[in-house]
Short mmCIF file of C-alpha atoms in Angstrom, two decimals:
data_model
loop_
_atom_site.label_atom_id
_atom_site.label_comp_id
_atom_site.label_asym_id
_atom_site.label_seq_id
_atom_site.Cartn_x
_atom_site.Cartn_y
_atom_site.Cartn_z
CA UNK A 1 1.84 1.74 -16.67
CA UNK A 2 4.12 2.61 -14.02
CA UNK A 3 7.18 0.21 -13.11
CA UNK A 4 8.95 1.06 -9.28
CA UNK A 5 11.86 -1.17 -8.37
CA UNK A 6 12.92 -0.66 -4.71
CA UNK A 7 16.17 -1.95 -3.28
CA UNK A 8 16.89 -3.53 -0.91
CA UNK A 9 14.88 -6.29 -0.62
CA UNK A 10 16.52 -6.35 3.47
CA UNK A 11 18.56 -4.35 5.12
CA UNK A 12 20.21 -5.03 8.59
CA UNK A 13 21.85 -2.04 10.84
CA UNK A 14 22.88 -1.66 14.39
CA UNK A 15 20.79 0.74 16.77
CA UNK A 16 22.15 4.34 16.11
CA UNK A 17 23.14 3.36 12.45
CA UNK A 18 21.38 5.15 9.54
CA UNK A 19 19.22 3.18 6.81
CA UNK A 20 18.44 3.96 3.15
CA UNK A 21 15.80 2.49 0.81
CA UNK A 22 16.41 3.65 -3.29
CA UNK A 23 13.05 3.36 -5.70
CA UNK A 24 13.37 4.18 -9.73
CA UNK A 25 10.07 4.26 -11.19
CA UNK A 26 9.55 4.76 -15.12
CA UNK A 27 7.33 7.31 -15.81
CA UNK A 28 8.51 10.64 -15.74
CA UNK A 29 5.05 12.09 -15.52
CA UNK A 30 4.81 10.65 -12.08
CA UNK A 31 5.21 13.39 -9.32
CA UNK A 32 3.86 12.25 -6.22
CA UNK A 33 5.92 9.80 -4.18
CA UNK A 34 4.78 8.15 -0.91
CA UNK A 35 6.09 6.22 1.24
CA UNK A 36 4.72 3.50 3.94
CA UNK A 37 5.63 0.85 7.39
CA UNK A 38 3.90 -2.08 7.78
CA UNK A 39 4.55 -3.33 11.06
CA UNK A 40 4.32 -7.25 11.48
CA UNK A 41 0.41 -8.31 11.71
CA UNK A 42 -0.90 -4.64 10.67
CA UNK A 43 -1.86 -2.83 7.42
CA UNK A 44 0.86 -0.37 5.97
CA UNK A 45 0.86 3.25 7.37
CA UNK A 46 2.03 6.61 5.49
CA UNK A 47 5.43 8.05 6.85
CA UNK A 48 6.42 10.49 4.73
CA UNK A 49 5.38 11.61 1.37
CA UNK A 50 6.84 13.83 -1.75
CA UNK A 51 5.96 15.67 -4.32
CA UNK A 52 7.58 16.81 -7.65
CA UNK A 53 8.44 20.16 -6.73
CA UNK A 54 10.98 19.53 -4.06
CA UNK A 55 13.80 17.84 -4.14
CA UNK A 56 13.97 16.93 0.10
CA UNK A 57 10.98 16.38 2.49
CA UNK A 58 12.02 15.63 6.30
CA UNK A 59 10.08 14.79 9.31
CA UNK A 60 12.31 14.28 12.40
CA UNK A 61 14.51 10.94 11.48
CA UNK A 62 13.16 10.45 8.19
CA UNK A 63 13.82 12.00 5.01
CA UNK A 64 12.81 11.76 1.39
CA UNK A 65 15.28 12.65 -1.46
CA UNK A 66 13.92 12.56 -4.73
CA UNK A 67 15.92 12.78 -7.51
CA UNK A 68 13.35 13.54 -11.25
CA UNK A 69 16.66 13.45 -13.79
CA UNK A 70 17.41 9.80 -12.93
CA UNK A 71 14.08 8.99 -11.82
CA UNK A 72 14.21 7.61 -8.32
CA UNK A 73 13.90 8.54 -4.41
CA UNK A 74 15.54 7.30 -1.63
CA UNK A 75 14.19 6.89 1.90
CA UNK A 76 16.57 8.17 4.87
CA UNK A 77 16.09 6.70 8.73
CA UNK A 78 18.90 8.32 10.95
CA UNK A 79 19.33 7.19 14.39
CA UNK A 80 17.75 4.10 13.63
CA UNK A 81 15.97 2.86 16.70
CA UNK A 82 14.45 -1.16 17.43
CA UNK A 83 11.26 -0.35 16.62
CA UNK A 84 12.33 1.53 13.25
CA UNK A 85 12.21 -2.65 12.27
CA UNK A 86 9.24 -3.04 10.05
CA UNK A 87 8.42 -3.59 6.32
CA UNK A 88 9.08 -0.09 3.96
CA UNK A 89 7.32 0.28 0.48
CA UNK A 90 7.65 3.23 -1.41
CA UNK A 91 4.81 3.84 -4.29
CA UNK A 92 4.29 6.01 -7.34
CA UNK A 93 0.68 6.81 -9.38
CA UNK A 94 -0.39 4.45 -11.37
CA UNK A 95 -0.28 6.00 -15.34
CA UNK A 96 2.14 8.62 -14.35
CA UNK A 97 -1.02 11.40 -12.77
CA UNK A 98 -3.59 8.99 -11.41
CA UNK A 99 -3.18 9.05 -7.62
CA UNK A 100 -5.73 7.17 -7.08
CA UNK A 101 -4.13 4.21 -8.02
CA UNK A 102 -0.72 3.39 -6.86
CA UNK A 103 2.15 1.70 -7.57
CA UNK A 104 4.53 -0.05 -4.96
CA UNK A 105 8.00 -1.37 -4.44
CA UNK A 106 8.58 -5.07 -3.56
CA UNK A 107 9.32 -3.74 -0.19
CA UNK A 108 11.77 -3.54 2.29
CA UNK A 109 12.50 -5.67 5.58
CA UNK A 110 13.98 -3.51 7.72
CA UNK A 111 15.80 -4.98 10.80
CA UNK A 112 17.61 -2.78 13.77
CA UNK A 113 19.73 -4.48 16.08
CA UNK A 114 19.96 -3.75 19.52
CA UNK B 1 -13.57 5.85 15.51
CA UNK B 2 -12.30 2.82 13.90
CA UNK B 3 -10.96 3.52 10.94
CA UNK B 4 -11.00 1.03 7.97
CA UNK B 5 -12.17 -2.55 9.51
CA UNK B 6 -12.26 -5.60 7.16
CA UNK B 7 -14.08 -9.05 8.17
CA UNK B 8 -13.18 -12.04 8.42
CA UNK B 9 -9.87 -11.64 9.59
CA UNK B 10 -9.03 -15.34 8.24
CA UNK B 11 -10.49 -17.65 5.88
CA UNK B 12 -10.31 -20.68 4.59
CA UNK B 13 -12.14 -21.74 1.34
CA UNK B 14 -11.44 -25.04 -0.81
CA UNK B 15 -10.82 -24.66 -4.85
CA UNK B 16 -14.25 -23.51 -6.66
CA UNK B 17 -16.18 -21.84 -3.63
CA UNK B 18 -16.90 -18.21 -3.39
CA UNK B 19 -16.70 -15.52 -0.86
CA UNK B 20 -16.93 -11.93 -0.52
CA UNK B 21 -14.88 -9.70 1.45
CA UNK B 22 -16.05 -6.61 3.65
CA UNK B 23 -14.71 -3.50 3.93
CA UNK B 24 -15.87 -0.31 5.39
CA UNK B 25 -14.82 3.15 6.78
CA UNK B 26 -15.92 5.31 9.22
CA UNK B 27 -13.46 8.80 7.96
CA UNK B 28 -15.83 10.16 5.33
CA UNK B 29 -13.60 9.21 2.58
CA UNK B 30 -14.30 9.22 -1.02
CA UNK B 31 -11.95 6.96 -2.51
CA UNK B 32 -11.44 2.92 -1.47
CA UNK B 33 -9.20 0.31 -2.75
CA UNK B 34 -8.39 -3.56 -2.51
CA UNK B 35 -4.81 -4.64 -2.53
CA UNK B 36 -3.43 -7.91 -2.60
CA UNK B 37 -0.34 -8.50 -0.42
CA UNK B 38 2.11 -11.76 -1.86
CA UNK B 39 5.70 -12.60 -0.71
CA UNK B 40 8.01 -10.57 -2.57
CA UNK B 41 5.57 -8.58 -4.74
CA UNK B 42 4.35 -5.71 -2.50
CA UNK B 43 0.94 -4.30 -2.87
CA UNK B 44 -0.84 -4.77 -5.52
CA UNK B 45 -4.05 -2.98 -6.71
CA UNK B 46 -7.03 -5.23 -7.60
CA UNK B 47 -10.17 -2.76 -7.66
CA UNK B 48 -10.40 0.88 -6.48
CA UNK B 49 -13.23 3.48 -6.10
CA UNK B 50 -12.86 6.85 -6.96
CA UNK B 51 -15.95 7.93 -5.66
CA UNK B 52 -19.42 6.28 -4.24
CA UNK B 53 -20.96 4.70 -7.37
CA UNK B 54 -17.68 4.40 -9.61
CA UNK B 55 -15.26 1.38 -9.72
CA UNK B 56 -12.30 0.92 -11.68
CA UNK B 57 -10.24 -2.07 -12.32
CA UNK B 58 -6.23 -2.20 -10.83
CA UNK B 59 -3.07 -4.27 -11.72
CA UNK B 60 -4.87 -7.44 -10.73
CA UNK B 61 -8.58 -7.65 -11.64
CA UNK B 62 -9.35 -11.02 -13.23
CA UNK B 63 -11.05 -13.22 -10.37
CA UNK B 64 -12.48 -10.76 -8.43
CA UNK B 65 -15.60 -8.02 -8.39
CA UNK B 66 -16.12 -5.53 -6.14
CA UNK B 67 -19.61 -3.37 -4.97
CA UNK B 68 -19.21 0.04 -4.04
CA UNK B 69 -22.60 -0.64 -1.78
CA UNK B 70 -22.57 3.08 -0.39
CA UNK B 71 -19.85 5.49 0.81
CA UNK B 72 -18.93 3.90 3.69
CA UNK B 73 -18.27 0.07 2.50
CA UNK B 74 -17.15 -1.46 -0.37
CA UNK B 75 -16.59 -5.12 -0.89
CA UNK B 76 -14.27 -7.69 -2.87
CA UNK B 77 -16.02 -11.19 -4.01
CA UNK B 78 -14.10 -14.18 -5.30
CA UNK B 79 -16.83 -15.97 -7.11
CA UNK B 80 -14.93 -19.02 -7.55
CA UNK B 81 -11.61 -19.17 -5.51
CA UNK B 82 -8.41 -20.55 -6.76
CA UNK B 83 -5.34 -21.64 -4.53
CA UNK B 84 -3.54 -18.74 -6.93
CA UNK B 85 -5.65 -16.03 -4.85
CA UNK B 86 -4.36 -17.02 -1.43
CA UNK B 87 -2.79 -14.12 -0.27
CA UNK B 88 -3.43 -11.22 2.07
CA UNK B 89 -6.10 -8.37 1.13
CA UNK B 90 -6.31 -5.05 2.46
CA UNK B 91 -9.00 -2.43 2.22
CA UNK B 92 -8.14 1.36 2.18
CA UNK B 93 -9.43 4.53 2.13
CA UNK B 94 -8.64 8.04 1.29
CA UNK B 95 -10.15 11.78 0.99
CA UNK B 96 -10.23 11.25 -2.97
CA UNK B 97 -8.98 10.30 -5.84
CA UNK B 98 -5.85 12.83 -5.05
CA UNK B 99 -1.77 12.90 -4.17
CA UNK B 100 -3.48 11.65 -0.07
CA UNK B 101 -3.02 9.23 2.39
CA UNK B 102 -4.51 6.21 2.03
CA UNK B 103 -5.77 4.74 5.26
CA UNK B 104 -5.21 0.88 5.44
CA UNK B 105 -6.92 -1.59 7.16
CA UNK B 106 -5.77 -4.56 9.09
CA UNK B 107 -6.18 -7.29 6.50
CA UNK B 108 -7.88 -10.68 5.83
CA UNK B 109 -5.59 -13.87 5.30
CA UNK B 110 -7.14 -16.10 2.89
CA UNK B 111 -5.92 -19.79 2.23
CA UNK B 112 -7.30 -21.70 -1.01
CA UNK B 113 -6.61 -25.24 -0.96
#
């Protein structure tokens, strides 16, 4: 089955700075890549997704890099911003094709200082 | 429109009793899971449903059934809790079994003692 390691476990930045969050996952049949917040008290919540045929994916601050030689994808925050402060997982199918059933990081805690 | 809602919110069961879990969804979605949520380990997969009338185990299985009852609810039971299955569940729901969004829903802490 599929393995994803996600680092780091936290990360701390001033307001303004820019985060990243690295995954490696281990089966190179894999080729859809999400990735989720979960805000304190609430489920997790889809913010940005890839799939194997690009290499970049962004959505205002966010951006997805992914990376299929070395096997892993980064998440990118720029202008980081207080409420930015949440838990990040990223995710990969399950058995390399089944989407169905994901995979996810340990997760991130995310924390933006004022 | 709701979303995906899950009952009870908390619970509270000693060693050996049994409970089930309810899920359900109001997007006309095809697919549903159960996760398990522990410190440190992320989201795990216990049972997912492809479709109305299918169910497939996850990472996690052993402990636990589930009952697709219809398209709109599916359910996780515990038949005979163990402190090991405290932990936070989630429910969630997508179009299908495809590279889409799954929906999540806001969770039910459980405590085994």
């Amino acid at each position: 089955g599929e393995n994803v390691e996600q680092h780091p476990s936290t990360l701390s930045v001033q307001e303004g700075d820019s985060a990243v969050i690295k995954c490696t996952y281990s089966d190179s049949a894999s080729n859809y890549f999400p990735w989720y917040k979960q805000e304190l008290g609430k489920g997790p919540q889809l913010i940005i997704d890839i799939r194997s045929n690009v290499g970049e994916k962004k959505d205002q601050r966010i951006a997805v890099t992914l990376n299929k030689t070395a096997k892993h994808f980064s998440l990118h925050i720029t202008e980081t911003q207080p409420e930015d402060s949440a838990v990040y997982f990223c995710a990969a199918p399950a058995g390399g094709t089944s989407y169905g059933k994901l995979t996810f990081g340990q997760g991130t805690i995310l924390t933006v200082h004022p | 429109n709701a979303g995906v809602t899950q009952t009870p919110k908390f619970q509270v069961l000693k060693t050996g009793q049994s409970m089930t879990l309810q899920c359900a969804q109001d997007m006309n979605h095809n697919s549903m899971y159960w996760y398990r949520q522990d410190p440190g380990m992320g989201l795990r997969l216990i049972y997912y449903s492809a479709s109305e009338g299918t169910t497939d185990k996850g990472e996690v299985p052993n402990g636990y059934n589930v009952s697709r009852l219809n398209k709109r609810e599916f359910s996780l039971r515990l038949e005979s809790a163990a402190p090991s299955q405290t932990s936070v569940y989630f429910c969630a729901s997508s179009e299908g079994p495809g590279p889409y969004e799954q929906y999540f829903g806001p969770g039910t802490r459980l405590t085994v003692t």
